[in-house]
Amino acid sequence: MKKTVWGVLSTARIGVNKVIPALMQSDEIRVKGIASRDATAARATADKLGLDAAYGSYQDLIADPEIEVIYNPLPNHLHVPLTLEAARAGKHVLCEKPMALNAAEIEQLTEVAQSVHIMEAFMVRHSLQWLEARRLIREGGIGTPRIIQSQFSYNNTDPANIRNKVEWGGGGLMDIGCYPIVAGRFFFEADPVRVMALISRDKTFGTDILTSGLLDFGEGRQLTFAVSTALAPAQSVTVYGDKARLSLSIPFNQPPDAPQVITIDDGQTFIGGTAVTHTLQPSNQYQLMGEAFSRAVRGEAPLPYGIQDAALNMRIIDALFRSETSGHWEAVTA
């Protein structure tokens, strides 16, 4: 099997701590090098990870003819500009979520996406836990799914952190609110038609530190979620059907070395006596995501999620922000 050759833009922690080590475990991927605007930092990080190449600028990595795929974990406001630059150079791009600051910005990528693959890096959609949960729902394991409830939070008060910079696309909805939104689309296998949000903002940062959302998927299907950058760490996803409810253990930040558990409970006893658990062996969702993208690059499989999918995710987020101002339901516009 020919390995796809990857390069990484920036020494961002998500890449260094999670994505690059996961990609390096794969027999289908070779991570050649990493770029930084600081050549010394790039070299130190490359040495730490055992990568061959270090680039003193993003442009040097993009110009490397051996690099086929670029992973872009830069701050949100640099997602589209650097993805566009890489795509114009003929590189396929796996870009961290959210792919843009708004849906209109993503439109810049539409033309180049005709010649290269561009995918938003929602690793959860490649998770064996999520895939198995969806299979169980499809087979009627909870009856007809009607409600999805999700919560995701952490407490980050560092003013220098990119998540607290509103001009860089920081805040809870952009950083982690996108995960419950994707969960709704993934498990309902549908898209919301209208949304409503309640948002509280930090008086200093200007970012949303507590956001609750209600998404109407039509046909009596609803997603409710709450995300925060100022609460104790927690995360949950539960799908409620007319026969039972399904819950995921650690739905977003699954440890790659721990079993993954799905629980289905028909609620006949309030203390969980009727709960049935499905346990999956450990797996790395970042590795699975990288391999799925690599297979699309090699022409062995279709691209799982493209630009239009990323644009829809952003249109949903845009509508939630509009609801903050209007105080009303907002349509998810095309």
Tab-separated table of C-alpha atoms in Angstrom:
chain	number	residue	atom	x	y	z
A	1	MET	CA	0.000	0.000	0.000
A	2	LYS	CA	1.313	3.402	-0.970
A	3	LYS	CA	1.328	5.716	2.024
A	4	THR	CA	0.001	9.229	1.646
A	5	VAL	CA	2.558	11.838	2.656
A	6	TRP	CA	1.301	14.447	5.110
A	7	GLY	CA	2.572	17.770	6.378
A	8	VAL	CA	1.252	19.753	9.328
A	9	LEU	CA	0.759	23.513	9.489
A	10	SER	CA	1.779	24.841	12.925
A	11	THR	CA	2.766	23.331	16.223
A	12	ALA	CA	-0.753	23.656	17.677
A	13	ARG	CA	-1.368	21.381	20.642
A	14	ILE	CA	-4.239	19.476	19.028
A	15	GLY	CA	-1.866	18.405	16.277
A	16	VAL	CA	1.197	17.735	18.400
A	17	ASN	CA	-0.604	15.947	21.233
A	18	LYS	CA	-3.373	14.077	19.444
A	19	VAL	CA	-3.539	14.127	15.657
A	20	ILE	CA	0.091	13.645	14.622
A	21	PRO	CA	0.754	10.735	17.035
A	22	ALA	CA	-2.462	9.102	15.799
A	23	LEU	CA	-1.531	9.515	12.143
A	24	MET	CA	1.921	8.096	12.805
A	25	GLN	CA	0.347	4.876	14.102
A	26	SER	CA	-1.203	4.202	10.708
A	27	ASP	CA	0.264	1.915	8.080
A	28	GLU	CA	-1.419	4.099	5.440
A	29	ILE	CA	0.122	7.451	6.355
A	30	ARG	CA	3.565	9.008	6.518
A	31	VAL	CA	3.794	12.336	8.349
A	32	LYS	CA	6.869	13.900	6.792
A	33	GLY	CA	7.132	17.202	8.625
A	34	ILE	CA	5.735	20.167	10.464
A	35	ALA	CA	5.815	23.904	9.800
A	36	SER	CA	5.956	26.931	12.071
A	37	ARG	CA	6.648	30.611	11.580
A	38	ASP	CA	9.530	29.932	13.993
A	39	ALA	CA	12.059	27.580	12.379
A	40	THR	CA	13.561	26.670	15.752
A	41	ALA	CA	10.173	25.683	17.151
A	42	ALA	CA	9.421	23.642	14.042
A	43	ARG	CA	12.705	21.766	14.313
A	44	ALA	CA	12.277	21.108	18.040
A	45	THR	CA	8.761	19.775	17.513
A	46	ALA	CA	9.811	17.645	14.549
A	47	ASP	CA	12.601	16.122	16.614
A	48	LYS	CA	10.282	15.479	19.532
A	49	LEU	CA	7.794	13.654	17.308
A	50	GLY	CA	10.384	11.891	15.166
A	51	LEU	CA	9.496	13.675	11.929
A	52	ASP	CA	12.019	14.063	9.128
A	53	ALA	CA	11.297	17.626	8.058
A	54	ALA	CA	10.840	21.003	9.736
A	55	TYR	CA	9.777	24.100	7.813
A	56	GLY	CA	10.394	27.678	8.908
A	57	SER	CA	7.237	28.934	7.191
A	58	TYR	CA	3.868	27.575	6.149
A	59	GLN	CA	4.693	28.387	2.545
A	60	ASP	CA	7.829	26.205	2.623
A	61	LEU	CA	5.745	23.197	3.646
A	62	ILE	CA	3.074	23.927	1.042
A	63	ALA	CA	5.775	24.180	-1.638
A	64	ASP	CA	7.281	20.763	-0.825
A	65	PRO	CA	6.420	18.593	-3.860
A	66	GLU	CA	6.454	15.390	-1.791
A	67	ILE	CA	3.653	16.553	0.499
A	68	GLU	CA	0.255	15.321	-0.718
A	69	VAL	CA	-1.960	16.123	2.248
A	70	ILE	CA	-1.855	19.058	4.634
A	71	TYR	CA	-3.427	19.060	8.067
A	72	ASN	CA	-4.434	22.582	9.105
A	73	PRO	CA	-4.890	23.045	12.886
A	74	LEU	CA	-4.259	26.807	12.855
A	75	PRO	CA	-6.553	29.228	14.748
A	76	ASN	CA	-10.022	29.530	13.242
A	77	HIS	CA	-9.397	32.796	11.422
A	78	LEU	CA	-6.530	31.172	9.484
A	79	HIS	CA	-8.414	28.066	8.408
A	80	VAL	CA	-9.732	29.365	5.105
A	81	PRO	CA	-6.705	31.491	4.060
A	82	LEU	CA	-4.160	28.680	4.545
A	83	THR	CA	-6.475	25.953	3.281
A	84	LEU	CA	-7.041	28.026	0.156
A	85	GLU	CA	-3.314	28.576	-0.305
A	86	ALA	CA	-2.574	24.872	0.107
A	87	ALA	CA	-5.391	23.802	-2.213
A	88	ARG	CA	-4.229	26.191	-4.921
A	89	ALA	CA	-0.847	24.475	-4.688
A	90	GLY	CA	-2.549	21.149	-5.387
A	91	LYS	CA	-2.560	19.835	-1.818
A	92	HIS	CA	-5.464	17.992	-0.240
A	93	VAL	CA	-6.417	19.552	3.100
A	94	LEU	CA	-7.837	18.172	6.321
A	95	CYS	CA	-8.824	21.343	8.177
A	96	GLU	CA	-9.670	21.613	11.850
A	97	LYS	CA	-13.184	22.558	12.820
A	98	PRO	CA	-14.864	24.937	12.486
A	99	MET	CA	-13.598	25.354	8.946
A	100	ALA	CA	-14.332	29.086	8.774
A	101	LEU	CA	-15.520	32.107	10.711
A	102	ASN	CA	-18.858	31.970	8.876
A	103	ALA	CA	-20.522	30.183	5.977
A	104	ALA	CA	-19.799	32.973	3.490
A	105	GLU	CA	-16.057	32.558	4.056
A	106	ILE	CA	-16.229	28.882	3.110
A	107	GLU	CA	-17.505	29.836	-0.336
A	108	GLN	CA	-13.941	30.877	-1.178
A	109	LEU	CA	-13.034	27.187	-1.106
A	110	THR	CA	-15.775	25.964	-3.444
A	111	GLU	CA	-13.819	26.288	-6.675
A	112	VAL	CA	-10.565	24.722	-5.440
A	113	ALA	CA	-12.544	21.860	-3.874
A	114	GLN	CA	-13.306	20.718	-7.426
A	115	SER	CA	-9.664	19.715	-7.933
A	116	VAL	CA	-8.525	18.614	-4.471
A	117	HIS	CA	-10.173	17.036	-1.445
A	118	ILE	CA	-10.970	19.332	1.492
A	119	MET	CA	-12.577	17.912	4.649
A	120	GLU	CA	-13.485	19.322	8.045
A	121	ALA	CA	-11.732	17.418	10.837
A	122	PHE	CA	-14.619	16.115	12.927
A	123	MET	CA	-12.909	12.988	14.206
A	124	VAL	CA	-16.074	11.861	16.019
A	125	ARG	CA	-17.775	10.963	12.751
A	126	HIS	CA	-15.099	8.308	12.208
A	127	SER	CA	-15.271	7.001	15.784
A	128	LEU	CA	-16.186	3.333	16.091
A	129	GLN	CA	-18.369	4.269	19.054
A	130	TRP	CA	-20.385	6.769	16.998
A	131	LEU	CA	-20.643	4.416	14.024
A	132	GLU	CA	-21.829	1.538	16.202
A	133	ALA	CA	-24.314	3.781	18.011
A	134	ARG	CA	-25.779	4.897	14.701
A	135	ARG	CA	-26.028	1.281	13.562
A	136	LEU	CA	-27.949	0.386	16.710
A	137	ILE	CA	-30.308	3.327	16.165
A	138	ARG	CA	-30.835	2.394	12.511
A	139	GLU	CA	-31.734	-1.158	13.551
A	140	GLY	CA	-34.435	0.126	15.900
A	141	GLY	CA	-32.549	-0.300	19.151
A	142	ILE	CA	-34.272	2.710	20.710
A	143	GLY	CA	-37.327	2.913	18.475
A	144	THR	CA	-37.822	6.200	16.661
A	145	PRO	CA	-35.227	8.790	17.778
A	146	ARG	CA	-36.910	12.040	18.828
A	147	ILE	CA	-34.623	13.991	21.148
A	148	ILE	CA	-30.862	14.353	21.390
A	149	GLN	CA	-29.411	16.107	24.425
A	150	SER	CA	-25.740	17.056	24.643
A	151	GLN	CA	-23.474	19.002	26.967
A	152	PHE	CA	-19.813	19.934	26.536
A	153	SER	CA	-17.762	22.206	28.772
A	154	TYR	CA	-14.359	23.194	30.093
A	155	ASN	CA	-13.050	26.103	32.153
A	156	ASN	CA	-10.492	28.293	30.367
A	157	THR	CA	-9.786	31.804	31.676
A	158	ASP	CA	-6.428	32.371	29.946
A	159	PRO	CA	-6.647	35.686	28.047
A	160	ALA	CA	-3.849	34.585	25.699
A	161	ASN	CA	-5.653	31.392	24.664
A	162	ILE	CA	-7.094	31.472	21.151
A	163	ARG	CA	-10.433	30.205	22.484
A	164	ASN	CA	-10.826	33.498	24.340
A	165	LYS	CA	-10.117	35.739	21.340
A	166	VAL	CA	-13.379	36.684	19.704
A	167	GLU	CA	-11.646	38.154	16.633
A	168	TRP	CA	-9.993	34.787	15.997
A	169	GLY	CA	-13.281	32.904	16.124
A	170	GLY	CA	-13.049	31.965	19.779
A	171	GLY	CA	-15.876	31.131	22.149
A	172	GLY	CA	-17.869	28.092	23.168
A	173	LEU	CA	-20.195	27.772	20.179
A	174	MET	CA	-17.377	27.815	17.615
A	175	ASP	CA	-14.975	25.649	19.604
A	176	ILE	CA	-17.203	22.960	21.079
A	177	GLY	CA	-20.805	23.812	20.178
A	178	CYS	CA	-20.085	22.439	16.728
A	179	TYR	CA	-19.837	18.919	18.232
A	180	PRO	CA	-23.447	18.638	19.476
A	181	ILE	CA	-24.559	20.113	16.143
A	182	VAL	CA	-22.682	17.377	14.281
A	183	ALA	CA	-24.103	14.791	16.695
A	184	GLY	CA	-27.625	15.878	15.784
A	185	ARG	CA	-26.936	15.646	12.073
A	186	PHE	CA	-25.120	12.315	12.467
A	187	PHE	CA	-27.675	10.449	14.568
A	188	PHE	CA	-30.861	11.948	13.118
A	189	GLU	CA	-29.309	11.611	9.636
A	190	ALA	CA	-31.000	14.886	8.791
A	191	ASP	CA	-30.336	18.616	8.931
A	192	PRO	CA	-32.064	21.231	11.102
A	193	VAL	CA	-34.525	23.619	9.509
A	194	ARG	CA	-34.527	26.275	12.245
A	195	VAL	CA	-32.603	27.034	15.427
A	196	MET	CA	-32.721	29.179	18.550
A	197	ALA	CA	-29.958	30.148	20.980
A	198	LEU	CA	-29.450	31.706	24.396
A	199	ILE	CA	-25.948	33.122	24.770
A	200	SER	CA	-23.990	34.691	27.638
A	201	ARG	CA	-20.756	36.527	26.817
A	202	ASP	CA	-17.634	37.245	28.839
A	203	LYS	CA	-17.467	40.945	29.677
A	204	THR	CA	-13.716	41.056	29.023
A	205	PHE	CA	-13.159	38.632	26.153
A	206	GLY	CA	-16.440	39.211	24.315
A	207	THR	CA	-16.652	35.490	23.567
A	208	ASP	CA	-19.686	33.356	24.338
A	209	ILE	CA	-18.902	31.510	27.545
A	210	LEU	CA	-22.284	29.808	27.892
A	211	THR	CA	-24.465	28.892	24.922
A	212	SER	CA	-27.621	26.822	24.884
A	213	GLY	CA	-29.218	25.815	21.626
A	214	LEU	CA	-32.436	24.265	20.375
A	215	LEU	CA	-32.423	22.803	16.870
A	216	ASP	CA	-35.574	21.699	15.064
A	217	PHE	CA	-34.885	18.833	12.665
A	218	GLY	CA	-38.510	18.549	11.587
A	219	GLU	CA	-40.823	15.552	11.973
A	220	GLY	CA	-40.807	15.992	15.756
A	221	ARG	CA	-37.015	15.682	16.130
A	222	GLN	CA	-35.176	18.062	18.429
A	223	LEU	CA	-31.586	18.627	19.550
A	224	THR	CA	-30.926	20.562	22.743
A	225	PHE	CA	-27.409	21.376	23.853
A	226	ALA	CA	-25.406	23.512	26.260
A	227	VAL	CA	-21.716	24.351	25.901
A	228	SER	CA	-19.453	26.472	28.046
A	229	THR	CA	-15.843	27.643	28.308
A	230	ALA	CA	-16.381	28.602	31.962
A	231	LEU	CA	-17.696	25.444	33.622
A	232	ALA	CA	-16.173	22.279	35.024
A	233	PRO	CA	-15.145	19.807	32.302
A	234	ALA	CA	-17.938	17.480	31.216
A	235	GLN	CA	-19.393	15.981	28.063
A	236	SER	CA	-22.419	13.876	27.184
A	237	VAL	CA	-24.625	12.747	24.312
A	238	THR	CA	-27.914	10.907	24.834
A	239	VAL	CA	-30.351	9.970	22.080
A	240	TYR	CA	-33.944	9.410	23.241
A	241	GLY	CA	-36.308	7.197	21.291
A	242	ASP	CA	-39.860	6.061	21.934
A	243	LYS	CA	-38.612	2.686	23.192
A	244	ALA	CA	-35.290	3.434	24.892
A	245	ARG	CA	-32.461	5.923	25.273
A	246	LEU	CA	-28.876	5.531	24.077
A	247	SER	CA	-25.906	7.183	25.803
A	248	LEU	CA	-22.269	7.420	24.748
A	249	SER	CA	-19.424	7.272	27.230
A	250	ILE	CA	-16.992	10.168	26.664
A	251	PRO	CA	-18.580	11.009	23.293
A	252	PHE	CA	-16.100	13.639	22.081
A	253	ASN	CA	-12.650	13.167	23.659
A	254	GLN	CA	-12.489	9.392	23.667
A	255	PRO	CA	-9.190	8.089	25.095
A	256	PRO	CA	-7.585	5.888	22.434
A	257	ASP	CA	-6.458	3.348	25.032
A	258	ALA	CA	-9.775	2.777	26.822
A	259	PRO	CA	-12.834	0.696	25.910
A	260	GLN	CA	-15.747	2.657	24.432
A	261	VAL	CA	-19.147	2.030	25.960
A	262	ILE	CA	-22.650	2.518	24.578
A	263	THR	CA	-25.545	2.138	26.994
A	264	ILE	CA	-29.153	1.475	25.982
A	265	ASP	CA	-31.817	1.706	28.680
A	266	ASP	CA	-35.563	1.317	28.244
A	267	GLY	CA	-36.141	3.173	31.518
A	268	GLN	CA	-38.304	0.504	33.110
A	269	THR	CA	-36.374	0.992	36.329
A	270	PHE	CA	-35.157	4.420	37.341
A	271	ILE	CA	-31.887	3.074	38.776
A	272	GLY	CA	-30.682	1.601	35.502
A	273	GLY	CA	-31.559	-2.010	36.189
A	274	THR	CA	-32.630	-2.568	32.601
A	275	ALA	CA	-29.580	-0.937	31.019
A	276	VAL	CA	-27.671	-2.943	28.415
A	277	THR	CA	-24.087	-2.003	27.615
A	278	HIS	CA	-22.198	-2.489	24.362
A	279	THR	CA	-18.430	-2.339	24.834
A	280	LEU	CA	-16.039	-1.714	21.959
A	281	GLN	CA	-12.316	-2.277	22.030
A	282	PRO	CA	-10.061	0.811	22.165
A	283	SER	CA	-9.462	2.648	18.910
A	284	ASN	CA	-8.113	6.026	17.881
A	285	GLN	CA	-10.701	8.209	16.160
A	286	TYR	CA	-8.021	10.595	14.869
A	287	GLN	CA	-6.216	7.724	13.171
A	288	LEU	CA	-9.476	6.484	11.650
A	289	MET	CA	-10.240	9.983	10.359
A	290	GLY	CA	-6.790	10.312	8.793
A	291	GLU	CA	-7.079	6.925	7.134
A	292	ALA	CA	-10.524	7.708	5.714
A	293	PHE	CA	-9.192	10.930	4.216
A	294	SER	CA	-6.092	9.197	2.858
A	295	ARG	CA	-8.209	6.568	1.098
A	296	ALA	CA	-10.167	9.333	-0.602
A	297	VAL	CA	-6.909	10.992	-1.666
A	298	ARG	CA	-5.662	7.699	-3.138
A	299	GLY	CA	-8.965	7.183	-4.941
A	300	GLU	CA	-9.794	4.058	-2.976
A	301	ALA	CA	-12.965	5.464	-1.400
A	302	PRO	CA	-15.216	8.486	-1.805
A	303	LEU	CA	-14.598	11.585	0.291
A	304	PRO	CA	-16.749	11.082	3.417
A	305	TYR	CA	-17.545	14.763	3.992
A	306	GLY	CA	-16.818	17.672	1.669
A	307	ILE	CA	-17.052	21.443	1.457
A	308	GLN	CA	-20.840	21.560	1.254
A	309	ASP	CA	-21.102	19.610	4.485
A	310	ALA	CA	-18.728	22.063	6.206
A	311	ALA	CA	-20.684	25.000	4.814
A	312	LEU	CA	-23.906	23.608	6.277
A	313	ASN	CA	-22.275	23.237	9.686
A	314	MET	CA	-21.321	26.910	9.501
A	315	ARG	CA	-24.792	27.984	8.339
A	316	ILE	CA	-26.224	26.359	11.458
A	317	ILE	CA	-23.716	28.206	13.668
A	318	ASP	CA	-24.439	31.459	11.814
A	319	ALA	CA	-28.156	31.004	12.459
A	320	LEU	CA	-27.553	30.407	16.171
A	321	PHE	CA	-25.574	33.651	16.376
A	322	ARG	CA	-28.389	35.470	14.557
A	323	SER	CA	-30.819	34.106	17.123
A	324	GLU	CA	-28.681	35.618	19.896
A	325	THR	CA	-29.456	39.054	18.440
A	326	SER	CA	-33.029	38.526	17.280
A	327	GLY	CA	-34.263	36.492	20.228
A	328	HIS	CA	-36.267	34.376	17.799
A	329	TRP	CA	-36.115	31.200	15.769
A	330	GLU	CA	-33.756	31.575	12.807
A	331	ALA	CA	-33.924	29.523	9.614
A	332	VAL	CA	-30.865	27.605	8.486
A	333	THR	CA	-30.508	29.367	5.140
A	334	ALA	CA	-28.975	27.826	2.012
